[in-house]
Coordinates of C-alpha atoms and ligand atoms in Angstrom, one line a residue:
M1209 CA 0.0 0.0 0.0
S1210 CA 1.8 3.2 -1.2
N1211 CA 1.7 5.9 1.3
L1212 CA -0.2 8.0 -1.0
E1213 CA -0.8 11.3 0.6
S1214 CA -4.5 11.4 0.9
A1215 CA -5.7 14.4 -1.2
P1216 CA -6.2 17.5 1.1
G1217 CA -9.7 17.6 2.5
P1218 CA -12.1 20.4 1.9
Q1219 CA -12.3 23.7 3.6
I1220 CA -15.7 23.6 5.3
T1221 CA -17.3 26.7 6.8
V1222 CA -20.4 26.2 9.1
L1223 CA -22.9 28.9 10.2
S1224 CA -23.9 27.7 13.7
G1225 CA -25.9 28.7 16.8
G1226 CA -25.6 26.7 20.0
V1227 CA -26.6 23.2 21.0
G1228 CA -27.9 21.8 17.7
G1229 CA -24.9 23.4 15.9
A1230 CA -22.6 22.1 18.5
R1231 CA -23.6 18.4 17.9
F1232 CA -23.6 18.9 14.2
L1233 CA -20.0 20.2 14.3
R1234 CA -18.9 17.4 16.5
G1235 CA -20.4 15.0 13.9
L1236 CA -18.7 16.9 11.1
R1237 CA -15.3 16.8 12.9
E1238 CA -15.6 13.0 13.3
H1239 CA -16.7 12.5 9.7
V1240 CA -13.6 14.5 8.3
R1241 CA -11.2 12.7 10.7
A1242 CA -12.4 9.4 9.0
A1243 CA -12.9 10.6 5.5
Y1244 CA -9.7 12.8 5.2
P1245 CA -7.2 11.5 7.8
D1246 CA -4.0 13.3 8.3
G1247 CA -2.3 10.1 9.7
S1248 CA -2.1 11.4 13.2
G1249 CA -5.8 11.4 14.2
G1250 CA -6.6 14.7 12.7
S1251 CA -7.9 15.6 9.2
T1252 CA -6.5 17.3 6.2
A1253 CA -9.8 19.0 5.9
S1254 CA -10.4 22.2 7.8
I1255 CA -13.7 23.3 9.6
T1256 CA -14.5 26.9 10.6
A1257 CA -17.5 27.6 12.5
I1258 CA -19.1 31.1 12.2
V1259 CA -20.9 31.5 15.5
N1260 CA -24.0 33.5 16.4
T1261 CA -23.3 36.2 19.2
G1262 CA -26.8 37.5 19.4
D1263 CA -27.4 35.4 22.6
D1264 CA -24.4 37.2 24.2
M1265 CA -24.9 39.4 27.3
W1266 CA -23.2 41.3 30.2
L1267 CA -24.2 39.7 33.4
T1268 CA -22.6 40.3 36.9
G1269 CA -19.9 42.3 35.0
L1270 CA -18.9 39.3 32.9
R1271 CA -19.4 38.7 29.1
I1272 CA -21.5 35.7 28.5
A1273 CA -21.3 34.0 25.1
P1274 CA -23.6 30.9 25.3
D1275 CA -23.3 29.7 21.7
L1276 CA -19.6 30.0 21.5
D1277 CA -19.4 28.2 24.8
S1278 CA -21.9 25.4 23.9
I1279 CA -19.8 24.7 20.9
M1280 CA -16.4 24.9 22.6
Y1281 CA -17.6 22.7 25.6
T1282 CA -19.1 20.1 23.2
L1283 CA -16.0 19.8 21.0
A1284 CA -13.9 19.6 24.0
G1285 CA -16.1 16.9 25.5
E1286 CA -16.7 19.0 28.5
N1287 CA -20.4 19.8 27.9
D1288 CA -23.3 18.7 30.0
E1289 CA -24.9 16.5 27.4
V1290 CA -28.2 16.0 29.4
R1291 CA -28.9 19.7 30.2
G1292 CA -27.7 20.7 26.7
W1293 CA -25.7 23.7 27.9
G1294 CA -22.9 24.5 30.5
R1295 CA -20.1 22.2 31.8
L1296 CA -19.9 18.5 32.7
G1297 CA -19.6 17.9 36.7
E1298 CA -20.8 21.6 37.3
S1299 CA -21.3 23.1 40.8
E1300 CA -23.2 26.3 41.7
R1301 CA -21.4 27.6 44.8
V1302 CA -20.6 30.9 43.4
S1303 CA -24.0 31.5 41.9
G1304 CA -25.5 30.8 45.3
E1305 CA -23.4 33.6 46.6
L1306 CA -24.3 35.8 43.7
R1307 CA -28.0 35.2 44.5
A1308 CA -27.4 36.1 48.2
Y1309 CA -25.9 39.4 47.1
G1310 CA -28.8 40.0 44.7
V1311 CA -26.3 40.1 41.9
G1312 CA -27.2 38.6 38.3
W1313 CA -30.4 36.8 37.4
D1314 CA -31.7 34.1 39.6
W1315 CA -33.3 32.4 36.6
F1316 CA -29.9 32.2 34.8
T1317 CA -27.5 29.9 36.4
L1318 CA -23.8 30.6 36.1
G1319 CA -22.0 27.5 37.1
D1320 CA -18.6 27.6 38.9
L1321 CA -16.7 26.1 35.9
D1322 CA -18.7 28.1 33.5
L1323 CA -17.7 31.2 35.3
G1324 CA -14.1 30.3 34.7
T1325 CA -14.8 30.8 31.0
H1326 CA -16.7 34.1 31.5
I1327 CA -13.9 35.5 33.8
A1328 CA -11.2 34.5 31.3
R1329 CA -13.1 36.0 28.3
T1330 CA -13.9 39.2 30.3
S1331 CA -10.4 39.5 31.4
Y1332 CA -9.1 39.3 27.8
L1333 CA -11.8 41.8 26.7
R1334 CA -10.8 44.1 29.4
A1335 CA -7.1 43.9 28.2
G1336 CA -8.3 45.3 25.0
L1337 CA -8.6 42.1 23.0
T1338 CA -11.5 41.6 20.5
L1339 CA -14.1 38.8 21.1
S1340 CA -12.3 37.0 18.1
E1341 CA -8.9 37.3 19.9
A1342 CA -10.4 36.3 23.2
T1343 CA -12.1 33.3 21.6
A1344 CA -8.9 32.2 20.0
R1345 CA -7.1 32.3 23.3
I1346 CA -9.8 30.5 25.2
T1347 CA -10.4 27.8 22.6
S1348 CA -6.6 27.1 22.3
R1349 CA -6.8 25.4 25.7
W1350 CA -8.3 22.3 23.9
D1351 CA -7.6 20.7 20.5
L1352 CA -11.1 21.3 19.3
G1353 CA -10.3 20.5 15.7
V1354 CA -12.6 23.4 14.6
R1355 CA -11.7 27.1 14.3
L1356 CA -14.5 29.2 16.2
L1357 CA -15.0 32.6 14.7
P1358 CA -17.7 34.9 16.4
V1359 CA -19.8 36.2 13.4
T1360 CA -19.0 39.8 14.7
D1361 CA -16.7 41.5 17.4
D1362 CA -19.4 44.0 17.8
E1363 CA -22.2 43.6 20.5
V1364 CA -25.3 42.6 18.6
E1365 CA -27.6 41.4 21.3
T1366 CA -30.9 40.0 20.4
H1367 CA -33.8 41.7 22.3
V1368 CA -37.4 40.5 22.1
I1369 CA -40.0 43.4 21.8
A1370 CA -43.0 41.8 23.4
Q1371 CA -46.7 42.4 22.0
S1372 CA -47.0 44.4 25.3
G1373 CA -44.1 46.7 24.2
E1374 CA -41.8 45.3 26.8
D1375 CA -38.1 45.1 25.7
L1376 CA -36.5 41.8 27.0
H1377 CA -33.0 40.5 26.4
F1378 CA -33.4 37.3 24.4
Q1379 CA -31.9 35.3 27.3
E1380 CA -34.7 36.6 29.6
W1381 CA -37.3 35.7 27.1
W1382 CA -35.8 32.3 26.6
T1383 CA -34.7 31.1 30.0
R1384 CA -37.0 33.1 32.4
H1385 CA -40.2 33.0 30.3
R1386 CA -39.5 29.8 28.3
A1387 CA -40.4 31.8 25.1
T1388 CA -44.1 32.0 26.3
V1389 CA -44.3 35.9 26.2
P1390 CA -45.9 36.8 22.8
V1391 CA -43.4 38.5 20.4
R1392 CA -44.0 41.6 18.4
E1393 CA -40.3 41.3 16.9
F1394 CA -36.9 40.3 17.4
V1395 CA -34.2 43.1 17.3
Q1396 CA -30.5 42.7 17.3
R1397 CA -29.1 45.9 18.9
N1398 CA -26.5 47.8 16.7
L1399 CA -27.0 45.2 13.8
S1400 CA -26.7 47.7 11.2
E1401 CA -23.6 49.2 12.5
S1402 CA -21.9 45.9 13.0
T1403 CA -19.3 44.3 10.7
P1404 CA -18.3 40.7 10.2
A1405 CA -15.3 39.7 12.5
P1406 CA -11.9 39.3 10.8
E1407 CA -11.6 36.2 8.8
V1408 CA -15.4 35.6 8.6
L1409 CA -15.9 36.8 5.1
A1410 CA -12.7 35.0 3.9
A1411 CA -14.0 31.8 5.6
I1412 CA -17.1 32.1 3.4
A1413 CA -15.4 33.2 0.2
E1414 CA -12.6 30.6 0.3
A1415 CA -14.6 27.7 1.5
D1416 CA -15.2 24.5 -0.7
V1417 CA -18.5 24.2 1.0
V1418 CA -20.6 26.2 3.3
L1419 CA -23.1 24.6 5.7
L1420 CA -25.9 26.0 7.7
A1421 CA -26.2 23.9 10.9
P1422 CA -29.6 22.8 12.2
S1423 CA -29.8 25.8 14.5
N1424 CA -32.5 28.3 15.3
P1425 CA -33.4 29.9 11.9
V1426 CA -34.5 33.2 13.6
V1427 CA -32.2 34.1 16.4
S1428 CA -29.1 32.1 15.5
I1429 CA -28.8 31.6 11.8
G1430 CA -31.0 34.7 11.3
T1431 CA -28.7 36.9 13.4
I1432 CA -25.6 35.7 11.5
L1433 CA -27.3 36.3 8.1
G1434 CA -28.4 39.8 9.5
I1435 CA -24.7 41.0 9.9
P1436 CA -24.0 43.4 7.1
G1437 CA -21.9 41.7 4.4
I1438 CA -22.7 38.1 5.3
R1439 CA -25.5 37.7 2.8
H1440 CA -23.5 39.1 0.0
A1441 CA -20.5 36.8 0.8
L1442 CA -23.0 33.9 0.7
S1443 CA -24.5 34.9 -2.6
T1444 CA -21.0 35.5 -4.2
T1445 CA -18.9 32.5 -2.8
A1446 CA -18.0 29.8 -5.3
A1447 CA -18.8 27.2 -2.6
P1448 CA -22.2 25.5 -2.6
V1449 CA -24.3 26.4 0.4
V1450 CA -26.2 23.5 2.1
G1451 CA -28.5 23.8 5.0
V1452 CA -29.8 21.2 7.4
S1453 CA -33.5 21.5 8.6
P1454 CA -33.8 22.1 12.3
I1455 CA -37.5 21.0 11.9
I1456 CA -38.4 17.3 11.7
G1457 CA -42.0 16.2 11.2
G1458 CA -43.3 19.7 11.8
A1459 CA -41.7 19.9 15.2
V1460 CA -38.4 21.5 16.5
V1461 CA -35.8 19.0 17.3
R1462 CA -35.0 20.9 20.5
G1463 CA -35.3 24.4 22.0
M1464 CA -38.2 26.6 21.2
A1465 CA -37.4 27.7 17.6
D1466 CA -41.2 27.2 16.7
A1467 CA -42.0 30.2 19.1
C1468 CA -39.3 32.2 17.1
L1469 CA -40.6 31.0 13.8
S1470 CA -44.3 31.8 14.5
A1471 CA -43.2 35.2 15.7
I1472 CA -41.9 36.1 12.2
G1473 CA -44.8 34.3 10.5
V1474 CA -42.9 31.3 9.2
A1475 CA -44.6 27.8 9.7
T1476 CA -42.7 25.4 11.7
S1477 CA -41.9 22.9 8.9
A1478 CA -38.9 21.8 6.9
D1479 CA -40.0 23.3 3.7
A1480 CA -41.2 26.6 5.2
V1481 CA -37.7 27.3 6.8
A1482 CA -36.0 26.4 3.4
L1483 CA -38.3 29.0 1.6
H1484 CA -37.6 31.5 4.4
Y1485 CA -33.9 31.1 3.6
R1486 CA -34.6 31.1 -0.1
S1487 CA -32.5 29.9 -2.9
R1488 CA -29.4 31.5 -4.0
V1489 CA -30.6 31.8 -7.5
D1490 CA -33.5 33.8 -6.1
G1491 CA -31.4 36.1 -4.0
G1492 CA -31.4 33.9 -0.9
V1493 CA -28.7 31.7 0.6
L1494 CA -29.4 28.0 -0.2
D1495 CA -28.3 25.7 -2.9
A1496 CA -29.5 22.5 -1.1
W1497 CA -31.5 21.5 1.9
L1498 CA -31.5 18.4 4.0
I1499 CA -34.9 17.1 5.2
D1500 CA -35.8 14.1 7.2
E1501 CA -37.4 11.0 5.7
L1502 CA -40.5 12.1 7.7
D1503 CA -40.7 15.0 5.6
A1504 CA -40.0 13.4 2.3
E1505 CA -43.4 14.6 0.8
L1506 CA -42.0 18.2 1.2
A1507 CA -39.1 17.7 -1.2
P1508 CA -41.0 18.9 -4.3
T1509 CA -42.0 22.1 -2.6
V1510 CA -38.2 22.8 -1.8
E1511 CA -37.2 21.7 -5.3
A1512 CA -39.8 24.1 -6.8
A1513 CA -38.1 26.9 -5.0
G1514 CA -34.9 26.3 -6.7
I1515 CA -33.2 24.5 -3.8
R1516 CA -32.1 20.9 -4.2
A1517 CA -33.7 18.7 -1.6
S1518 CA -31.8 15.8 0.1
V1519 CA -33.9 13.3 2.0
V1520 CA -31.8 11.7 4.8
P1521 CA -32.2 10.8 8.5
L1522 CA -31.7 14.0 10.5
W1523 CA -31.9 12.8 14.1
M1524 CA -28.4 13.1 15.6
T1525 CA -29.1 10.4 18.2
D1526 CA -25.4 9.4 18.7
A1527 CA -21.9 10.2 17.4
P1528 CA -22.2 7.9 14.3
R1529 CA -25.5 9.3 13.3
S1530 CA -24.1 12.8 13.7
A1531 CA -21.1 11.9 11.5
Q1532 CA -23.3 10.4 8.9
L1533 CA -25.5 13.5 8.8
A1534 CA -22.3 15.6 8.2
A1535 CA -21.4 13.2 5.4
D1536 CA -24.8 13.5 3.9
A1537 CA -24.6 17.3 4.1
L1538 CA -21.2 17.3 2.1
A1539 CA -22.7 14.9 -0.3
A1540 CA -25.6 17.1 -1.0
A1541 CA -23.1 19.9 -1.9
A1542 CA -22.1 18.1 -5.1
P1543 CA -24.9 18.7 -7.6
Ligands
LIG211 N1 -30.5 27.9 29.8 C1 -31.5 27.8 30.8 O1 -32.5 27.3 30.3 N2 -31.3 28.1 32.0 C2 -30.1 28.6 32.5 O2 -30.0 28.9 33.7 C3 -29.1 28.9 31.6 C4 -27.8 29.4 31.9 C5 -26.7 29.4 31.1 C6 -25.6 30.0 31.4 C7 -24.6 30.0 30.4 C8 -24.7 29.8 29.1 O3 -23.7 29.8 28.3 C9 -25.9 29.3 28.8 C10 -27.0 29.1 29.6 N3 -28.3 28.6 29.3 C11 -29.3 28.4 30.2 C12 -28.6 28.1 27.8 C13 -28.8 29.3 27.0 O4 -30.0 30.0 27.2 C14 -28.7 28.7 25.5 O5 -27.5 28.1 25.4 C15 -28.9 29.7 24.4 O6 -28.4 30.9 24.7 C16 -30.2 29.6 23.7 O7 -30.0 29.5 22.4

């Protein structure tokens, strides 16, 4: 067997939110390590995640970045797989003290290990580093096998304007009210003044394939697409753009994306989300869209919108299933 150098693997760029995106990225990393091995356990492919920062916030004087942290902890194997967010083996001694002092939100738990991340990030930011630079330093602690880029270094926090007119930070609406407060609109603060973080536009332009992870289409992928310059980069990149439906059988896989979708008048269905993203030939972002076998009858609607439909199992029930989903997404890129 000649030691033929395996052809260098593809440059893959993934637009991602938190929990669903983290699992997808873990599967993608496993797939490329198997499909494009570098001979020492890594891969000749490269994966760059462009991560939503709209969920981010200042709390107890610390900068919290939930989606960056969910992805980092998951790829590091340090995530609480059951709760879906935060650290494995977490404790809450400090948050008990914060509560006693009336500091922070008593409905938003900052675990002791998690606080280590927020303190590290905040200390880098206070030293004058950008969020991208702070993220590079924090993630270098682990060999994640994926480069994490915040979509922007500007603060673009998602707020929920309730039907009542009340203005809530997304995290309060999501964790305190469990998305039950009726929404008039979602607003990302400073969105129109924000710019993509360094390397983000290049990661889209130079990719061999761009993937949209099965993340919340409104507050995660939607926020990323709302950063000025991102949509243009997606419409002009030579890379095919393939999305994975976060909806299976008319229901969200996890989280409360259905509450977000209904707030913007989009049905909670695999085809409605694809049509919401629109085809690239139609000024949107998608070339292809993965839907579950449960939704196979929706494929013609997706195809009629100029988006190639790929019907594959979408449930990421375990690591092999997640790796297979990633393989299916890459396969859908090739027309
Ligand atoms: N989600 C909850 O439902 N309750 C919490 O107390 C909570 C705390 C928390 C702390 C740090 C962090 O990074 C995430 C946290 N989350 C919590 C999850 C968070 O709301 C989600 O990860 C996303 O922001 C929602 O997309």
